[in-house]
mmCIF file of C-alpha atoms in Angstrom:
data_model
loop_
_atom_site.group_PDB
_atom_site.id
_atom_site.type_symbol
_atom_site.label_atom_id
_atom_site.label_comp_id
_atom_site.label_asym_id
_atom_site.label_seq_id
_atom_site.Cartn_x
_atom_site.Cartn_y
_atom_site.Cartn_z
ATOM 1 C CA MET P 11 0.070 -0.035 0.045
ATOM 2 C CA TYR P 12 1.809 3.224 -1.422
ATOM 3 C CA HIS P 13 0.135 6.653 -1.129
ATOM 4 C CA SER P 14 2.501 9.417 -2.147
ATOM 5 C CA ILE P 15 5.869 9.500 -4.350
ATOM 6 C CA ASP P 16 7.928 12.664 -3.942
ATOM 7 C CA PRO P 17 10.231 13.649 -6.619
ATOM 8 C CA THR P 18 12.184 15.892 -4.329
ATOM 9 C CA ASN P 19 13.101 12.924 -2.006
ATOM 10 C CA GLY P 20 10.499 13.118 0.465
ATOM 11 C CA ALA P 21 12.006 15.963 2.716
ATOM 12 C CA GLY P 22 9.819 17.397 5.045
ATOM 13 C CA HIS P 23 6.872 15.135 4.439
ATOM 14 C CA ASP P 24 4.794 12.547 6.380
ATOM 15 C CA ILE P 25 5.338 8.575 6.735
ATOM 16 C CA TYR P 26 2.964 7.953 3.760
ATOM 17 C CA THR P 27 5.243 9.962 1.206
ATOM 18 C CA ILE P 28 8.125 8.148 -0.262
ATOM 19 C CA SER P 29 10.801 9.664 -2.173
ATOM 20 C CA LYS P 30 11.281 8.939 -5.845
ATOM 21 C CA VAL P 31 14.835 7.471 -5.007
ATOM 22 C CA LYS P 32 13.183 4.874 -2.873
ATOM 23 C CA PHE P 33 10.135 3.894 -4.965
ATOM 24 C CA THR P 34 12.680 3.370 -7.903
ATOM 25 C CA GLN P 35 14.503 1.087 -5.983
ATOM 26 C CA HIS P 36 11.418 -0.591 -4.994
ATOM 27 C CA VAL P 37 10.242 -0.994 -8.726
ATOM 28 C CA GLN P 38 13.580 -2.180 -9.712
ATOM 29 C CA HIS P 39 13.270 -5.204 -6.974
ATOM 30 C CA LEU P 40 9.982 -5.950 -8.113
ATOM 31 C CA ALA P 41 10.936 -6.113 -11.770
ATOM 32 C CA SER P 42 13.995 -8.027 -11.410
ATOM 33 C CA LYS P 43 14.414 -10.899 -13.294
ATOM 34 C CA ASN P 44 17.345 -12.263 -11.562
ATOM 35 C CA ASP P 45 16.001 -12.514 -8.099
ATOM 36 C CA GLN P 46 14.242 -15.954 -7.810
ATOM 37 C CA GLN P 47 12.952 -15.174 -4.225
ATOM 38 C CA LYS P 48 10.936 -12.178 -5.000
ATOM 39 C CA PRO P 49 7.250 -12.458 -5.536
ATOM 40 C CA ARG P 50 5.542 -11.857 -8.951
ATOM 41 C CA VAL P 51 3.645 -8.693 -9.267
ATOM 42 C CA VAL P 52 -0.102 -9.358 -10.226
ATOM 43 C CA PRO P 53 -3.122 -7.233 -10.704
ATOM 44 C CA LEU P 54 -5.555 -7.217 -7.751
ATOM 45 C CA ALA P 55 -7.831 -9.346 -9.286
ATOM 46 C CA SER P 56 -5.535 -11.853 -10.388
ATOM 47 C CA PRO P 57 -6.771 -15.758 -10.428
ATOM 48 C CA GLU P 58 -3.223 -16.509 -9.628
ATOM 49 C CA PRO P 59 -2.690 -18.112 -6.168
ATOM 50 C CA GLU P 60 0.669 -16.240 -5.403
ATOM 51 C CA GLY P 61 2.103 -12.921 -6.214
ATOM 52 C CA VAL P 62 2.020 -9.247 -4.835
ATOM 53 C CA SER P 63 -0.117 -6.533 -6.044
ATOM 54 C CA ILE P 64 0.821 -2.657 -6.140
ATOM 55 C CA THR P 65 -1.682 -0.491 -4.663
ATOM 56 C CA PHE P 66 -1.877 3.395 -4.123
ATOM 57 C CA ASP P 67 -4.578 5.303 -2.085
ATOM 58 C CA ASP P 68 -6.178 8.916 -2.520
ATOM 59 C CA GLY P 69 -5.160 9.779 -6.375
ATOM 60 C CA TYR P 70 -2.214 11.849 -6.126
ATOM 61 C CA SER P 71 -1.113 13.512 -9.018
ATOM 62 C CA ASP P 72 2.417 11.824 -8.756
ATOM 63 C CA THR P 73 0.757 8.587 -9.282
ATOM 64 C CA LEU P 74 0.803 9.759 -12.878
ATOM 65 C CA THR P 75 3.648 11.892 -13.079
ATOM 66 C CA VAL P 76 6.349 9.680 -11.363
ATOM 67 C CA ALA P 77 4.916 6.217 -10.118
ATOM 68 C CA ALA P 78 3.043 5.163 -13.234
ATOM 69 C CA LYS P 79 5.934 6.135 -15.505
ATOM 70 C CA LEU P 80 8.305 3.704 -13.693
ATOM 71 C CA LEU P 81 5.715 0.627 -13.216
ATOM 72 C CA CYS P 82 4.457 0.911 -17.029
ATOM 73 C CA ALA P 83 8.220 0.992 -18.305
ATOM 74 C CA THR P 84 8.779 -2.009 -16.292
ATOM 75 C CA ASP P 85 5.247 -3.908 -17.262
ATOM 76 C CA LEU P 86 4.225 -4.231 -13.639
ATOM 77 C CA PRO P 87 0.625 -3.920 -12.946
ATOM 78 C CA PHE P 88 -0.843 -1.602 -10.270
ATOM 79 C CA SER P 89 -4.230 -0.215 -8.845
ATOM 80 C CA VAL P 90 -5.040 3.292 -8.145
ATOM 81 C CA PHE P 91 -7.723 3.967 -5.550
ATOM 82 C CA VAL P 92 -9.305 7.567 -6.270
ATOM 83 C CA THR P 93 -11.120 9.483 -3.929
ATOM 84 C CA ALA P 94 -13.733 11.328 -6.060
ATOM 85 C CA GLN P 95 -13.929 14.668 -4.647
ATOM 86 C CA ASN P 96 -10.139 15.193 -4.895
ATOM 87 C CA ILE P 97 -10.693 14.795 -8.695
ATOM 88 C CA ILE P 98 -13.000 17.695 -8.626
ATOM 89 C CA SER P 99 -11.299 19.678 -5.814
ATOM 90 C CA GLY P 100 -8.712 21.829 -7.974
ATOM 91 C CA ASP P 101 -6.318 20.957 -5.500
ATOM 92 C CA SER P 102 -2.946 20.091 -7.640
ATOM 93 C CA LYS P 103 -1.582 17.243 -5.178
ATOM 94 C CA TYR P 104 -4.407 15.119 -6.403
ATOM 95 C CA LEU P 105 -5.366 13.945 -10.245
ATOM 96 C CA ASP P 106 -7.381 16.119 -12.140
ATOM 97 C CA LYS P 107 -10.066 14.959 -14.721
ATOM 98 C CA ASN P 108 -7.794 15.067 -17.602
ATOM 99 C CA GLN P 109 -4.887 13.221 -15.633
ATOM 100 C CA LEU P 110 -7.412 10.524 -14.370
ATOM 101 C CA ILE P 111 -8.502 9.747 -17.852
ATOM 102 C CA GLU P 112 -4.701 9.694 -18.965
ATOM 103 C CA LEU P 113 -3.792 7.434 -16.378
ATOM 104 C CA SER P 114 -6.960 5.125 -16.941
ATOM 105 C CA GLN P 115 -5.898 4.690 -20.511
ATOM 106 C CA MET P 116 -2.198 3.455 -19.550
ATOM 107 C CA PRO P 117 -1.417 -0.295 -19.812
ATOM 108 C CA ASN P 118 -1.697 -2.472 -16.774
ATOM 109 C CA VAL P 119 -3.400 0.230 -14.636
ATOM 110 C CA THR P 120 -6.747 -0.676 -12.622
ATOM 111 C CA ILE P 121 -8.798 2.496 -11.408
ATOM 112 C CA GLY P 122 -10.709 1.734 -8.280
ATOM 113 C CA SER P 123 -13.034 3.970 -5.538
ATOM 114 C CA HIS P 124 -11.724 5.289 -2.449
ATOM 115 C CA GLY P 125 -14.772 6.850 -1.426
ATOM 116 C CA TYR P 126 -16.572 9.886 -2.900
ATOM 117 C CA SER P 127 -15.239 12.336 0.140
ATOM 118 C CA HIS P 128 -12.848 10.052 2.033
ATOM 119 C CA LEU P 129 -15.134 9.901 5.015
ATOM 120 C CA GLN P 130 -15.059 6.794 7.604
ATOM 121 C CA LEU P 131 -17.829 4.705 6.305
ATOM 122 C CA ALA P 132 -17.892 2.853 9.692
ATOM 123 C CA ASP P 133 -19.758 6.025 10.933
ATOM 124 C CA LEU P 134 -21.980 6.664 8.416
ATOM 125 C CA SER P 135 -25.782 5.500 8.302
ATOM 126 C CA ASN P 136 -26.440 3.050 5.528
ATOM 127 C CA ASP P 137 -27.722 5.704 3.325
ATOM 128 C CA GLN P 138 -24.769 7.850 3.766
ATOM 129 C CA ILE P 139 -22.634 4.610 2.907
ATOM 130 C CA GLN P 140 -24.416 3.869 -0.118
ATOM 131 C CA LYS P 141 -24.136 7.466 -1.405
ATOM 132 C CA GLU P 142 -20.341 7.673 -0.687
ATOM 133 C CA LEU P 143 -19.740 4.475 -2.736
ATOM 134 C CA GLN P 144 -22.287 4.866 -5.463
ATOM 135 C CA GLN P 145 -21.389 8.577 -6.411
ATOM 136 C CA SER P 146 -17.872 7.591 -6.378
ATOM 137 C CA LYS P 147 -18.207 4.716 -8.595
ATOM 138 C CA GLU P 148 -20.758 6.626 -11.169
ATOM 139 C CA LEU P 149 -18.060 9.640 -11.283
ATOM 140 C CA LEU P 150 -15.071 7.363 -11.980
ATOM 141 C CA GLU P 151 -17.072 5.359 -14.577
ATOM 142 C CA ASP P 152 -18.242 8.212 -16.439
ATOM 143 C CA LEU P 153 -14.573 9.705 -16.616
ATOM 144 C CA THR P 154 -12.679 6.478 -17.283
ATOM 145 C CA GLU P 155 -15.183 4.827 -19.361
ATOM 146 C CA LYS P 156 -14.661 1.581 -17.730
ATOM 147 C CA THR P 157 -16.428 -0.596 -14.922
ATOM 148 C CA ILE P 158 -15.252 0.341 -11.436
ATOM 149 C CA ASP P 159 -15.498 -2.761 -9.307
ATOM 150 C CA THR P 160 -12.522 -2.184 -6.962
ATOM 151 C CA MET P 161 -12.056 -0.241 -4.066
ATOM 152 C CA SER P 162 -10.039 0.997 -0.783
ATOM 153 C CA TYR P 163 -12.044 1.949 2.340
ATOM 154 C CA PRO P 164 -11.067 5.382 3.318
ATOM 155 C CA HIS P 165 -9.081 5.291 6.656
ATOM 156 C CA GLY P 166 -9.243 1.510 6.611
ATOM 157 C CA SER P 167 -13.155 2.215 8.103
ATOM 158 C CA TYR P 168 -15.715 -0.582 7.412
ATOM 159 C CA THR P 169 -18.153 -2.642 8.999
ATOM 160 C CA ALA P 170 -20.153 -5.556 7.905
ATOM 161 C CA GLU P 171 -22.725 -3.318 6.460
ATOM 162 C CA VAL P 172 -20.296 -1.395 4.465
ATOM 163 C CA LEU P 173 -19.373 -4.961 2.972
ATOM 164 C CA LYS P 174 -22.949 -5.644 2.179
ATOM 165 C CA ILE P 175 -23.566 -2.495 0.438
ATOM 166 C CA ALA P 176 -20.321 -2.566 -1.738
ATOM 167 C CA ALA P 177 -21.167 -5.899 -2.873
ATOM 168 C CA GLU P 178 -24.625 -4.814 -3.651
ATOM 169 C CA LEU P 179 -23.103 -1.734 -5.846
ATOM 170 C CA GLY P 180 -21.032 -4.108 -7.620
ATOM 171 C CA TYR P 181 -17.786 -3.979 -5.832
ATOM 172 C CA LYS P 182 -15.724 -7.464 -6.268
ATOM 173 C CA PHE P 183 -12.781 -6.703 -4.773
ATOM 174 C CA ALA P 184 -11.996 -4.238 -1.788
ATOM 175 C CA THR P 185 -8.488 -3.551 0.056
ATOM 176 C CA THR P 186 -8.265 -2.772 3.837
ATOM 177 C CA SER P 187 -5.679 -1.131 5.995
ATOM 178 C CA ASN P 188 -5.341 -4.160 7.919
ATOM 179 C CA TRP P 189 -1.960 -5.587 7.980
ATOM 180 C CA GLY P 190 -1.348 -9.152 6.363
ATOM 181 C CA VAL P 191 -1.444 -11.240 3.329
ATOM 182 C CA TYR P 192 -4.509 -12.114 1.274
ATOM 183 C CA LYS P 193 -5.165 -15.791 1.001
ATOM 184 C CA ALA P 194 -7.278 -18.491 -0.627
ATOM 185 C CA GLY P 195 -10.839 -18.578 0.830
ATOM 186 C CA SER P 196 -10.645 -15.015 2.152
ATOM 187 C CA ASN P 197 -13.380 -12.456 1.660
ATOM 188 C CA PRO P 198 -12.312 -10.476 -1.627
ATOM 189 C CA LEU P 199 -13.974 -7.423 -0.214
ATOM 190 C CA GLU P 200 -11.539 -7.468 2.816
ATOM 191 C CA ILE P 201 -8.141 -7.817 1.194
ATOM 192 C CA PRO P 202 -5.581 -7.005 3.901
ATOM 193 C CA ARG P 203 -2.358 -5.271 2.717
ATOM 194 C CA ILE P 204 1.310 -4.097 3.905
ATOM 195 C CA ASP P 205 2.087 -0.495 4.405
ATOM 196 C CA VAL P 206 4.982 0.879 2.599
ATOM 197 C CA TRP P 207 6.630 4.021 4.759
ATOM 198 C CA SER P 208 8.803 6.993 3.760
ATOM 199 C CA TYR P 209 12.113 5.208 5.042
ATOM 200 C CA ASP P 210 11.487 1.900 3.860
ATOM 201 C CA ASP P 211 14.395 1.089 1.481
ATOM 202 C CA GLN P 212 14.809 -1.746 -0.697
ATOM 203 C CA THR P 213 16.016 -3.847 2.209
ATOM 204 C CA VAL P 214 13.123 -3.277 4.178
ATOM 205 C CA LEU P 215 10.718 -3.835 1.233
ATOM 206 C CA ARG P 216 12.081 -7.360 1.037
ATOM 207 C CA GLN P 217 11.757 -7.955 4.482
ATOM 208 C CA LYS P 218 8.089 -6.873 4.403
ATOM 209 C CA LEU P 219 7.546 -8.965 1.542
ATOM 210 C CA SER P 220 9.193 -11.919 3.073
ATOM 211 C CA GLY P 221 6.775 -11.714 6.056
ATOM 212 C CA LYS P 222 9.516 -10.385 8.621
ATOM 213 C CA TRP P 223 7.252 -7.532 9.330
ATOM 214 C CA ASP P 224 4.035 -9.369 9.825
ATOM 215 C CA TRP P 225 4.307 -8.995 13.707
ATOM 216 C CA MET P 226 2.859 -5.458 12.610
ATOM 217 C CA LYS P 227 -0.816 -6.879 12.359
ATOM 218 C CA ARG P 228 -1.055 -7.180 16.151
ATOM 219 C CA PHE P 229 -0.926 -3.297 16.102
ATOM 220 C CA ILE P 230 -2.432 -2.206 13.031
#
């Protein structure tokens, strides 16, 4: 789980903004054809039993200008979960409508929902949950002209009712902020992920992918 990539190497940014230098190292590792121990990178909805999926939350503009260029150049699939309100906010930190369309047309990219206004879904009424998930889906589908059936829960906030409403609206896969690995037989609307942080170099990434940080699921 990535968020933002900083081309100026992340100086002064938070834990979820990784530098371009470190992100490039991550991509090089994931794209390496010489490392037999690294997992294969697969789309989030892949039917393959093993692999790792790359995801981005929020829809930052650097997902297009930095991350997508590196990932597409190395033929690595990835998902971008976009908060619809960010697209129409006019805030240059986030993808605008034209950038979203450009990103959606790039190879190996899956656009998914991250709610309409990034609210904590567990705190909302059923009507509000439906509105958040449906309006986001409709806006993203109108812009990309593609089916939106994947999502990421804003703030990692969800309940059994959220899962039910998401399924009713046509979402087939949804990622959480729960630390862990998605296994056969697990609910596809409760996919756990592994956080990537600003100070994670290639060594830490290798450790996280090999399970050496799985003790974190006791705390996240």
